[in-house]
Amino acid sequence: MTLVARLQAELGAIVSVEAADLAASRTDKSGWTADGAPLAVVNATTVEHVQCALRLASEFRVPVITRGAGTGLAGGACGTDGSLVLSLAGMNRILEIRPQDELAVVEPGVINQHLNDALAEHGLWFAPDPASKAISTVGGNIATNAGGLLCAKYGVTREAVLALTVVLADGTLLHTGHRTVKGVTGYDLTALLTGSEGTLGVIVEATVRVRAVPLGDTVTVAAVFPDVAAAAAASARITAERLRPAVMELIDPVALAIVGRYLGPERSAGLPLGRGAFLLVQTDGEGAAIEAERVAAVMRDERGEVRVSSDQESGDRLLAIRRAMHPALEQHGTVLIEDVSVPRSRMKEMFDVIAEISARTGIAIPVVAHAGDGNLHPNFVIPADPSGAEGAAIVPDNIWAAADEMFRAALMLGGTLTGEHGVGVLKRRWLRDELGDTSFDLQRRLKAVFDPLGILNPGTMFAAS
Amino acid sequence: MTLVARLQAELGAIVSVEAADLAASRTDKSGWTADGAPLAVVNATTVEHVQCALRLASEFRVPVITRGAGTGLAGGACGTDGSLVLSLAGMNRILEIRPQDELAVVEPGVINQHLNDALAEHGLWFAPDPASKAISTVGGNIATNAGGLLCAKYGVTREAVLALTVVLADGTLLHTGHRTVKGVTGYDLTALLTGSEGTLGVIVEATVRVRAVPLGDTVTVAAVFPDVAAAAAASARITAERLRPAVMELIDPVALAIVGRYLGPERSAGLPLGRGAFLLVQTDGEGAAIEAERVAAVMRDERGEVRVSSDQESGDRLLAIRRAMHPALEQHGTVLIEDVSVPRSRMKEMFDVIAEISARTGIAIPVVAHAGDGNLHPNFVIPADPSGAEGAAIVPDNIWAAADEMFRAALMLGGTLTGEHGVGVLKRRWLRDELGDTSFDLQRRLKAVFDPLGILNPGTMFAAS
């Protein structure tokens, strides 16, 4: 019997070999599509389904690509040729919410926003907030150690994961971590698994730390500056003055012009979006208004044209400018979102490098940055194929060459080639450059402890052997 | 040539075989002392010293016990018979402070408080604050993933470590992590090494995340309640009302009576310390006063006799009650500080279990708890040997039996046997009980990847093989 026949015999209708299901599993939101076709998609709804699939995959030595909502940006969860795709999208129950312990227990397929909706009734929230939160799963957030807009103040996903239940490559169950904030018994496998992109095990349950919604109002302050240098200077001064915004987002002039055209004057919240650079700050907690006042003073001092909003509605209008970035770009083609991160003090230099690469190559590179943590998203827009052919856009070589220059510059500035999207298949070729030989080789040996047969997401992070 | 002769030939005067140095290296602040005698103590002051020591130790297959200030509470850094002790106390330079990037780069032997003194000039601080901060090293804080009073709001040490330089067992250098808040390139080795208690590698440099000192004042609120149940109820309500204290410490009646006698009425800050349970809260940030007012209202509502202080001096007097706990106990003998942690909602039950064990066994067990994160420190006081013999007190079997009951109760309540002190040698025998076989065996295999010869701190966490 083949693997697929065995799976169908043991798992029944949750095993799909429909061409449409196989095709859908080959791509993600990066625009990348894997070659060939996977053998089948297992739509798991229980832990036992996952254990069975892994046991059989081990027996047949077939690669397993674990997949949630398919919203990844690095091609790390795409069904490759001859692989078994394990979809956890159907494991989407919230198992527990414990307000007094500030934790929730969830299955991996729960959508981030759905968890937050359920928590809101208790005055709680789950802090990790990737831009994809409306469509991405908590399991995927954990597998990529997702970032977002709030990390400088509220931490990355790793800080929000207390414990995991994981199915190992051979189908056995591993429990890691604690239901407590503190706990130092043994190695921190919870942290090791967070961000491991499906290469060490399959997360089937997560105990996440949730927080009380801060008391007091959220205040939004936004400004348009003459150029990136002025916006970056304002952002650096906000940090230097010990203000602690929840959100601090910077949009460069190339991107702002595109967003300005997309929104039009009636949705610009009274700001001149057609020129200059944009900086948006949100403060929260009981001191939000005082902090926002100081933020606005710094912005004015750095020649910003400032708008302050303390009501939800006008705050939402300002935030909508930032949120319009991606849809505005998508009007012009497929968007490849890059993801370098540098120490905050080098952010201005990184903007300069990107502008120089853009000028020299003639490739437009609109940039948005999480300025609070030095995480820049330079975007490449790949126009739709004029022949109208279907299928994902192929990233042209000249764009990869420009991205390569950017990655190397980020490393030179003490940064990293991916702040929050992950390595996946798209950044694999640069991994050794950043890690160095000692770490790279050590990491491969660690993977082999978890996955001696090399069946877990081969090709992601490390080249398939 | 012997290992010691080779070390002396290569490293000279930093290699000590003085009896006093060897003896001092055998113990820590837990009161535990290793049997026998180590071969030598290497007082490293450079990375190259550490590399040389590990290269030779690998060649001779001699165990290496890495040690900082010797303030551990689990016997995890004590020179065992026939081992080489590697002291990093002399690697105590602060290499960089980067205010704009909110990071500092330090050698491992820097005392936590010294780093904080240097940071204070820049309006910055290093958040991990174990009670030992005046005497413990940053390297030791990282090796144990130290906790402290501020973790519920400001996180454990892991959250404050961005990057590490580590000497591996064979003497090679490993660099992990980033100088950025975000970074997801490869596995999170920084987190894996944090809390690994010297069993995976030797930390020779750390890039730590520092924070801006919060703006606004710190307000201290303290109260004495009729009993633990009332104090625990007040603490739970403070959490439920979404208040976010920086500090929330609870002292049980047994401990409070001892502290009250130690301080006397003139240092009691006007509180009746002789009876009842004590709860101390500090709020910080721009909203500190508003939050403190609400905290005080909750405390009064739960029958607390409340004192509020917003000036530094009277605040210090209230905090001094908590800080007097350990010196007060030490007047009565050697203190074994236990360290269980439970989900906050189970804290009251854990107090009850401890009281029941105490009543049944006749062993007094004064308890102080970090109530914000459910971390309890039940203390055992071992009277000095009436014969006046020198040397560390031996923990009597009946105390270990009581501790064993406590650990099992903590696990039953969904907690852990060590919240912040580490496993060391003293809790090794319970490690498999908490981790389970799958995790325990996996962790041993991970150790073998880093340390194939098993020379790094054998006996800590896992029994020496």
PDB file of N, CA and C in Angstrom, chain B residues 168-237:
ATOM      1  N   LEU B 168      32.022  27.030  23.336  1.00  0.00           N
ATOM      2  CA  LEU B 168      31.496  25.667  23.367  1.00  0.00           C
ATOM      3  C   LEU B 168      32.505  24.737  24.046  1.00  0.00           C
ATOM      4  N   ALA B 169      32.067  23.519  24.299  1.00  0.00           N
ATOM      5  CA  ALA B 169      32.879  22.583  25.085  1.00  0.00           C
ATOM      6  C   ALA B 169      34.268  22.360  24.480  1.00  0.00           C
ATOM      7  N   ASP B 170      34.375  22.428  23.161  1.00  0.00           N
ATOM      8  CA  ASP B 170      35.682  22.180  22.528  1.00  0.00           C
ATOM      9  C   ASP B 170      36.498  23.457  22.366  1.00  0.00           C
ATOM     10  N   GLY B 171      35.992  24.576  22.895  1.00  0.00           N
ATOM     11  CA  GLY B 171      36.751  25.821  22.837  1.00  0.00           C
ATOM     12  C   GLY B 171      36.377  26.736  21.685  1.00  0.00           C
ATOM     13  N   THR B 172      35.499  26.281  20.781  1.00  0.00           N
ATOM     14  CA  THR B 172      35.108  27.167  19.669  1.00  0.00           C
ATOM     15  C   THR B 172      34.101  28.209  20.158  1.00  0.00           C
ATOM     16  N   LEU B 173      34.047  29.314  19.400  1.00  0.00           N
ATOM     17  CA  LEU B 173      33.162  30.422  19.761  1.00  0.00           C
ATOM     18  C   LEU B 173      31.862  30.339  18.977  1.00  0.00           C
ATOM     19  N   LEU B 174      30.769  30.542  19.680  1.00  0.00           N
ATOM     20  CA  LEU B 174      29.442  30.585  19.050  1.00  0.00           C
ATOM     21  C   LEU B 174      28.837  31.957  19.301  1.00  0.00           C
ATOM     22  N   HIS B 175      28.325  32.573  18.238  1.00  0.00           N
ATOM     23  CA  HIS B 175      27.583  33.827  18.387  1.00  0.00           C
ATOM     24  C   HIS B 175      26.113  33.539  18.138  1.00  0.00           C
ATOM     25  N   THR B 176      25.265  34.024  19.030  1.00  0.00           N
ATOM     26  CA  THR B 176      23.823  33.836  18.844  1.00  0.00           C
ATOM     27  C   THR B 176      23.125  35.196  18.877  1.00  0.00           C
ATOM     28  N   GLY B 177      21.949  35.251  18.288  1.00  0.00           N
ATOM     29  CA  GLY B 177      21.070  36.408  18.462  1.00  0.00           C
ATOM     30  C   GLY B 177      21.419  37.625  17.639  1.00  0.00           C
ATOM     31  N   HIS B 178      20.907  38.763  18.066  1.00  0.00           N
ATOM     32  CA  HIS B 178      20.934  39.992  17.279  1.00  0.00           C
ATOM     33  C   HIS B 178      21.101  41.194  18.193  1.00  0.00           C
ATOM     34  N   ARG B 179      21.418  42.317  17.587  1.00  0.00           N
ATOM     35  CA  ARG B 179      21.407  43.595  18.317  1.00  0.00           C
ATOM     36  C   ARG B 179      20.072  44.301  18.094  1.00  0.00           C
ATOM     37  N   THR B 180      19.086  43.558  17.701  1.00  0.00           N
ATOM     38  CA  THR B 180      17.774  44.137  17.406  1.00  0.00           C
ATOM     39  C   THR B 180      16.719  43.458  18.277  1.00  0.00           C
ATOM     40  N   VAL B 181      15.617  44.174  18.489  1.00  0.00           N
ATOM     41  CA  VAL B 181      14.518  43.605  19.274  1.00  0.00           C
ATOM     42  C   VAL B 181      13.928  42.392  18.552  1.00  0.00           C
ATOM     43  N   LYS B 182      13.815  42.518  17.239  1.00  0.00           N
ATOM     44  CA  LYS B 182      13.260  41.439  16.437  1.00  0.00           C
ATOM     45  C   LYS B 182      14.372  40.737  15.663  1.00  0.00           C
ATOM     46  N   GLY B 183      14.174  39.488  15.346  1.00  0.00           N
ATOM     47  CA  GLY B 183      15.127  38.748  14.533  1.00  0.00           C
ATOM     48  C   GLY B 183      14.759  37.284  14.586  1.00  0.00           C
ATOM     49  N   VAL B 184      14.457  36.682  13.438  1.00  0.00           N
ATOM     50  CA  VAL B 184      13.970  35.304  13.416  1.00  0.00           C
ATOM     51  C   VAL B 184      14.770  34.427  12.467  1.00  0.00           C
ATOM     52  N   THR B 185      16.067  34.747  12.349  1.00  0.00           N
ATOM     53  CA  THR B 185      16.919  33.942  11.466  1.00  0.00           C
ATOM     54  C   THR B 185      17.405  32.714  12.215  1.00  0.00           C
ATOM     55  N   GLY B 186      16.834  31.559  11.920  1.00  0.00           N
ATOM     56  CA  GLY B 186      17.279  30.324  12.572  1.00  0.00           C
ATOM     57  C   GLY B 186      16.635  30.132  13.936  1.00  0.00           C
ATOM     58  N   TYR B 187      17.077  29.076  14.614  1.00  0.00           N
ATOM     59  CA  TYR B 187      16.516  28.738  15.929  1.00  0.00           C
ATOM     60  C   TYR B 187      16.986  29.734  16.983  1.00  0.00           C
ATOM     61  N   ASP B 188      16.185  29.867  18.019  1.00  0.00           N
ATOM     62  CA  ASP B 188      16.480  30.847  19.067  1.00  0.00           C
ATOM     63  C   ASP B 188      17.462  30.256  20.084  1.00  0.00           C
ATOM     64  N   LEU B 189      18.732  30.186  19.676  1.00  0.00           N
ATOM     65  CA  LEU B 189      19.744  29.616  20.567  1.00  0.00           C
ATOM     66  C   LEU B 189      19.974  30.506  21.789  1.00  0.00           C
ATOM     67  N   THR B 190      19.744  31.808  21.619  1.00  0.00           N
ATOM     68  CA  THR B 190      19.892  32.715  22.760  1.00  0.00           C
ATOM     69  C   THR B 190      18.957  32.287  23.889  1.00  0.00           C
ATOM     70  N   ALA B 191      17.714  32.003  23.538  1.00  0.00           N
ATOM     71  CA  ALA B 191      16.742  31.580  24.547  1.00  0.00           C
ATOM     72  C   ALA B 191      17.074  30.187  25.079  1.00  0.00           C
ATOM     73  N   LEU B 192      17.573  29.313  24.205  1.00  0.00           N
ATOM     74  CA  LEU B 192      17.909  27.959  24.658  1.00  0.00           C
ATOM     75  C   LEU B 192      19.046  28.002  25.673  1.00  0.00           C
ATOM     76  N   LEU B 193      20.015  28.878  25.445  1.00  0.00           N
ATOM     77  CA  LEU B 193      21.156  28.981  26.358  1.00  0.00           C
ATOM     78  C   LEU B 193      20.774  29.681  27.657  1.00  0.00           C
ATOM     79  N   THR B 194      19.806  30.588  27.588  1.00  0.00           N
ATOM     80  CA  THR B 194      19.365  31.291  28.798  1.00  0.00           C
ATOM     81  C   THR B 194      18.676  30.281  29.720  1.00  0.00           C
ATOM     82  N   GLY B 195      19.177  30.160  30.934  1.00  0.00           N
ATOM     83  CA  GLY B 195      18.628  29.178  31.863  1.00  0.00           C
ATOM     84  C   GLY B 195      19.219  27.792  31.732  1.00  0.00           C
ATOM     85  N   SER B 196      20.283  27.632  30.943  1.00  0.00           N
ATOM     86  CA  SER B 196      20.836  26.282  30.730  1.00  0.00           C
ATOM     87  C   SER B 196      21.879  25.918  31.782  1.00  0.00           C
ATOM     88  N   GLU B 197      22.094  26.790  32.753  1.00  0.00           N
ATOM     89  CA  GLU B 197      22.873  26.463  33.962  1.00  0.00           C
ATOM     90  C   GLU B 197      24.269  25.899  33.665  1.00  0.00           C
ATOM     91  N   GLY B 198      24.936  26.436  32.692  1.00  0.00           N
ATOM     92  CA  GLY B 198      26.322  26.034  32.437  1.00  0.00           C
ATOM     93  C   GLY B 198      26.481  24.670  31.817  1.00  0.00           C
ATOM     94  N   THR B 199      25.387  24.085  31.332  1.00  0.00           N
ATOM     95  CA  THR B 199      25.476  22.718  30.814  1.00  0.00           C
ATOM     96  C   THR B 199      25.632  22.650  29.293  1.00  0.00           C
ATOM     97  N   LEU B 200      25.493  23.796  28.605  1.00  0.00           N
ATOM     98  CA  LEU B 200      25.564  23.781  27.138  1.00  0.00           C
ATOM     99  C   LEU B 200      26.759  24.561  26.592  1.00  0.00           C
ATOM    100  N   GLY B 201      27.252  25.507  27.349  1.00  0.00           N
ATOM    101  CA  GLY B 201      28.349  26.346  26.884  1.00  0.00           C
ATOM    102  C   GLY B 201      28.638  27.388  27.945  1.00  0.00           C
ATOM    103  N   VAL B 202      29.701  28.155  27.711  1.00  0.00           N
ATOM    104  CA  VAL B 202      30.114  29.164  28.682  1.00  0.00           C
ATOM    105  C   VAL B 202      29.894  30.549  28.073  1.00  0.00           C
ATOM    106  N   ILE B 203      29.009  31.314  28.683  1.00  0.00           N
ATOM    107  CA  ILE B 203      28.701  32.655  28.183  1.00  0.00           C
ATOM    108  C   ILE B 203      29.878  33.576  28.505  1.00  0.00           C
ATOM    109  N   VAL B 204      30.467  34.171  27.466  1.00  0.00           N
ATOM    110  CA  VAL B 204      31.596  35.079  27.698  1.00  0.00           C
ATOM    111  C   VAL B 204      31.260  36.530  27.338  1.00  0.00           C
ATOM    112  N   GLU B 205      30.111  36.728  26.716  1.00  0.00           N
ATOM    113  CA  GLU B 205      29.675  38.101  26.424  1.00  0.00           C
ATOM    114  C   GLU B 205      28.169  38.070  26.218  1.00  0.00           C
ATOM    115  N   ALA B 206      27.497  39.107  26.688  1.00  0.00           N
ATOM    116  CA  ALA B 206      26.044  39.167  26.528  1.00  0.00           C
ATOM    117  C   ALA B 206      25.637  40.548  26.047  1.00  0.00           C
ATOM    118  N   THR B 207      24.771  40.574  25.052  1.00  0.00           N
ATOM    119  CA  THR B 207      24.137  41.815  24.628  1.00  0.00           C
ATOM    120  C   THR B 207      22.755  41.808  25.249  1.00  0.00           C
ATOM    121  N   VAL B 208      22.542  42.729  26.176  1.00  0.00           N
ATOM    122  CA  VAL B 208      21.272  42.712  26.908  1.00  0.00           C
ATOM    123  C   VAL B 208      20.425  43.903  26.518  1.00  0.00           C
ATOM    124  N   ARG B 209      19.126  43.673  26.582  1.00  0.00           N
ATOM    125  CA  ARG B 209      18.173  44.725  26.306  1.00  0.00           C
ATOM    126  C   ARG B 209      18.002  45.550  27.575  1.00  0.00           C
ATOM    127  N   VAL B 210      18.101  46.854  27.455  1.00  0.00           N
ATOM    128  CA  VAL B 210      17.849  47.709  28.611  1.00  0.00           C
ATOM    129  C   VAL B 210      16.638  48.570  28.293  1.00  0.00           C
ATOM    130  N   ARG B 211      16.065  49.161  29.320  1.00  0.00           N
ATOM    131  CA  ARG B 211      14.828  49.918  29.156  1.00  0.00           C
ATOM    132  C   ARG B 211      15.014  51.334  29.661  1.00  0.00           C
ATOM    133  N   ALA B 212      14.203  52.228  29.151  1.00  0.00           N
ATOM    134  CA  ALA B 212      14.158  53.568  29.715  1.00  0.00           C
ATOM    135  C   ALA B 212      13.514  53.490  31.091  1.00  0.00           C
ATOM    136  N   VAL B 213      14.097  54.195  32.054  1.00  0.00           N
ATOM    137  CA  VAL B 213      13.463  54.286  33.368  1.00  0.00           C
ATOM    138  C   VAL B 213      12.084  54.913  33.157  1.00  0.00           C
ATOM    139  N   PRO B 214      11.015  54.285  33.667  1.00  0.00           N
ATOM    140  CA  PRO B 214       9.675  54.834  33.405  1.00  0.00           C
ATOM    141  C   PRO B 214       9.568  56.284  33.881  1.00  0.00           C
ATOM    142  N   LEU B 215       8.895  57.080  33.093  1.00  0.00           N
ATOM    143  CA  LEU B 215       8.618  58.455  33.507  1.00  0.00           C
ATOM    144  C   LEU B 215       7.573  58.436  34.618  1.00  0.00           C
ATOM    145  N   GLY B 216       7.544  59.503  35.393  1.00  0.00           N
ATOM    146  CA  GLY B 216       6.573  59.551  36.503  1.00  0.00           C
ATOM    147  C   GLY B 216       7.174  58.931  37.750  1.00  0.00           C
ATOM    148  N   ASP B 217       6.420  59.006  38.845  1.00  0.00           N
ATOM    149  CA  ASP B 217       6.926  58.521  40.129  1.00  0.00           C
ATOM    150  C   ASP B 217       6.567  57.064  40.341  1.00  0.00           C
ATOM    151  N   THR B 218       7.258  56.459  41.288  1.00  0.00           N
ATOM    152  CA  THR B 218       6.871  55.139  41.766  1.00  0.00           C
ATOM    153  C   THR B 218       6.073  55.334  43.047  1.00  0.00           C
ATOM    154  N   VAL B 219       4.921  54.680  43.126  1.00  0.00           N
ATOM    155  CA  VAL B 219       4.093  54.794  44.329  1.00  0.00           C
ATOM    156  C   VAL B 219       4.023  53.423  45.006  1.00  0.00           C
ATOM    157  N   THR B 220       4.204  53.412  46.321  1.00  0.00           N
ATOM    158  CA  THR B 220       4.205  52.164  47.079  1.00  0.00           C
ATOM    159  C   THR B 220       2.962  52.098  47.960  1.00  0.00           C
ATOM    160  N   VAL B 221       2.294  50.970  47.927  1.00  0.00           N
ATOM    161  CA  VAL B 221       1.102  50.745  48.752  1.00  0.00           C
ATOM    162  C   VAL B 221       1.325  49.434  49.489  1.00  0.00           C
ATOM    163  N   ALA B 222       1.137  49.437  50.794  1.00  0.00           N
ATOM    164  CA  ALA B 222       1.307  48.196  51.560  1.00  0.00           C
ATOM    165  C   ALA B 222       0.170  48.071  52.540  1.00  0.00           C
ATOM    166  N   ALA B 223      -0.143  46.827  52.879  1.00  0.00           N
ATOM    167  CA  ALA B 223      -1.238  46.609  53.828  1.00  0.00           C
ATOM    168  C   ALA B 223      -1.012  45.332  54.608  1.00  0.00           C
ATOM    169  N   VAL B 224      -1.553  45.319  55.818  1.00  0.00           N
ATOM    170  CA  VAL B 224      -1.600  44.092  56.600  1.00  0.00           C
ATOM    171  C   VAL B 224      -3.050  43.604  56.622  1.00  0.00           C
ATOM    172  N   PHE B 225      -3.229  42.318  56.304  1.00  0.00           N
ATOM    173  CA  PHE B 225      -4.559  41.695  56.228  1.00  0.00           C
ATOM    174  C   PHE B 225      -4.715  40.689  57.363  1.00  0.00           C
ATOM    175  N   PRO B 226      -5.972  40.344  57.695  1.00  0.00           N
ATOM    176  CA  PRO B 226      -6.176  39.379  58.782  1.00  0.00           C
ATOM    177  C   PRO B 226      -5.479  38.040  58.521  1.00  0.00           C
ATOM    178  N   ASP B 227      -5.463  37.601  57.260  1.00  0.00           N
ATOM    179  CA  ASP B 227      -4.879  36.286  56.976  1.00  0.00           C
ATOM    180  C   ASP B 227      -4.438  36.220  55.506  1.00  0.00           C
ATOM    181  N   VAL B 228      -3.808  35.112  55.145  1.00  0.00           N
ATOM    182  CA  VAL B 228      -3.319  34.928  53.767  1.00  0.00           C
ATOM    183  C   VAL B 228      -4.461  34.959  52.765  1.00  0.00           C
ATOM    184  N   ALA B 229      -5.587  34.375  53.150  1.00  0.00           N
ATOM    185  CA  ALA B 229      -6.717  34.316  52.214  1.00  0.00           C
ATOM    186  C   ALA B 229      -7.126  35.722  51.790  1.00  0.00           C
ATOM    187  N   ALA B 230      -7.178  36.647  52.742  1.00  0.00           N
ATOM    188  CA  ALA B 230      -7.578  38.020  52.413  1.00  0.00           C
ATOM    189  C   ALA B 230      -6.516  38.699  51.548  1.00  0.00           C
ATOM    190  N   ALA B 231      -5.251  38.492  51.892  1.00  0.00           N
ATOM    191  CA  ALA B 231      -4.169  39.109  51.101  1.00  0.00           C
ATOM    192  C   ALA B 231      -4.165  38.549  49.681  1.00  0.00           C
ATOM    193  N   ALA B 232      -4.349  37.233  49.561  1.00  0.00           N
ATOM    194  CA  ALA B 232      -4.372  36.611  48.231  1.00  0.00           C
ATOM    195  C   ALA B 232      -5.587  37.092  47.435  1.00  0.00           C
ATOM    196  N   ALA B 233      -6.697  37.265  48.122  1.00  0.00           N
ATOM    197  CA  ALA B 233      -7.900  37.764  47.438  1.00  0.00           C
ATOM    198  C   ALA B 233      -7.667  39.178  46.916  1.00  0.00           C
ATOM    199  N   ALA B 234      -7.013  40.022  47.728  1.00  0.00           N
ATOM    200  CA  ALA B 234      -6.715  41.387  47.287  1.00  0.00           C
ATOM    201  C   ALA B 234      -5.814  41.351  46.057  1.00  0.00           C
ATOM    202  N   SER B 235      -4.805  40.495  46.113  1.00  0.00           N
ATOM    203  CA  SER B 235      -3.875  40.378  44.986  1.00  0.00           C
ATOM    204  C   SER B 235      -4.607  39.923  43.720  1.00  0.00           C
ATOM    205  N   ALA B 236      -5.503  38.948  43.857  1.00  0.00           N
ATOM    206  CA  ALA B 236      -6.251  38.471  42.692  1.00  0.00           C
ATOM    207  C   ALA B 236      -7.148  39.571  42.129  1.00  0.00           C
ATOM    208  N   ARG B 237      -7.759  40.366  43.024  1.00  0.00           N
ATOM    209  CA  ARG B 237      -8.641  41.437  42.541  1.00  0.00           C
ATOM    210  C   ARG B 237      -7.862  42.543  41.835  1.00  0.00           C
TER     211      ARG B 237
END
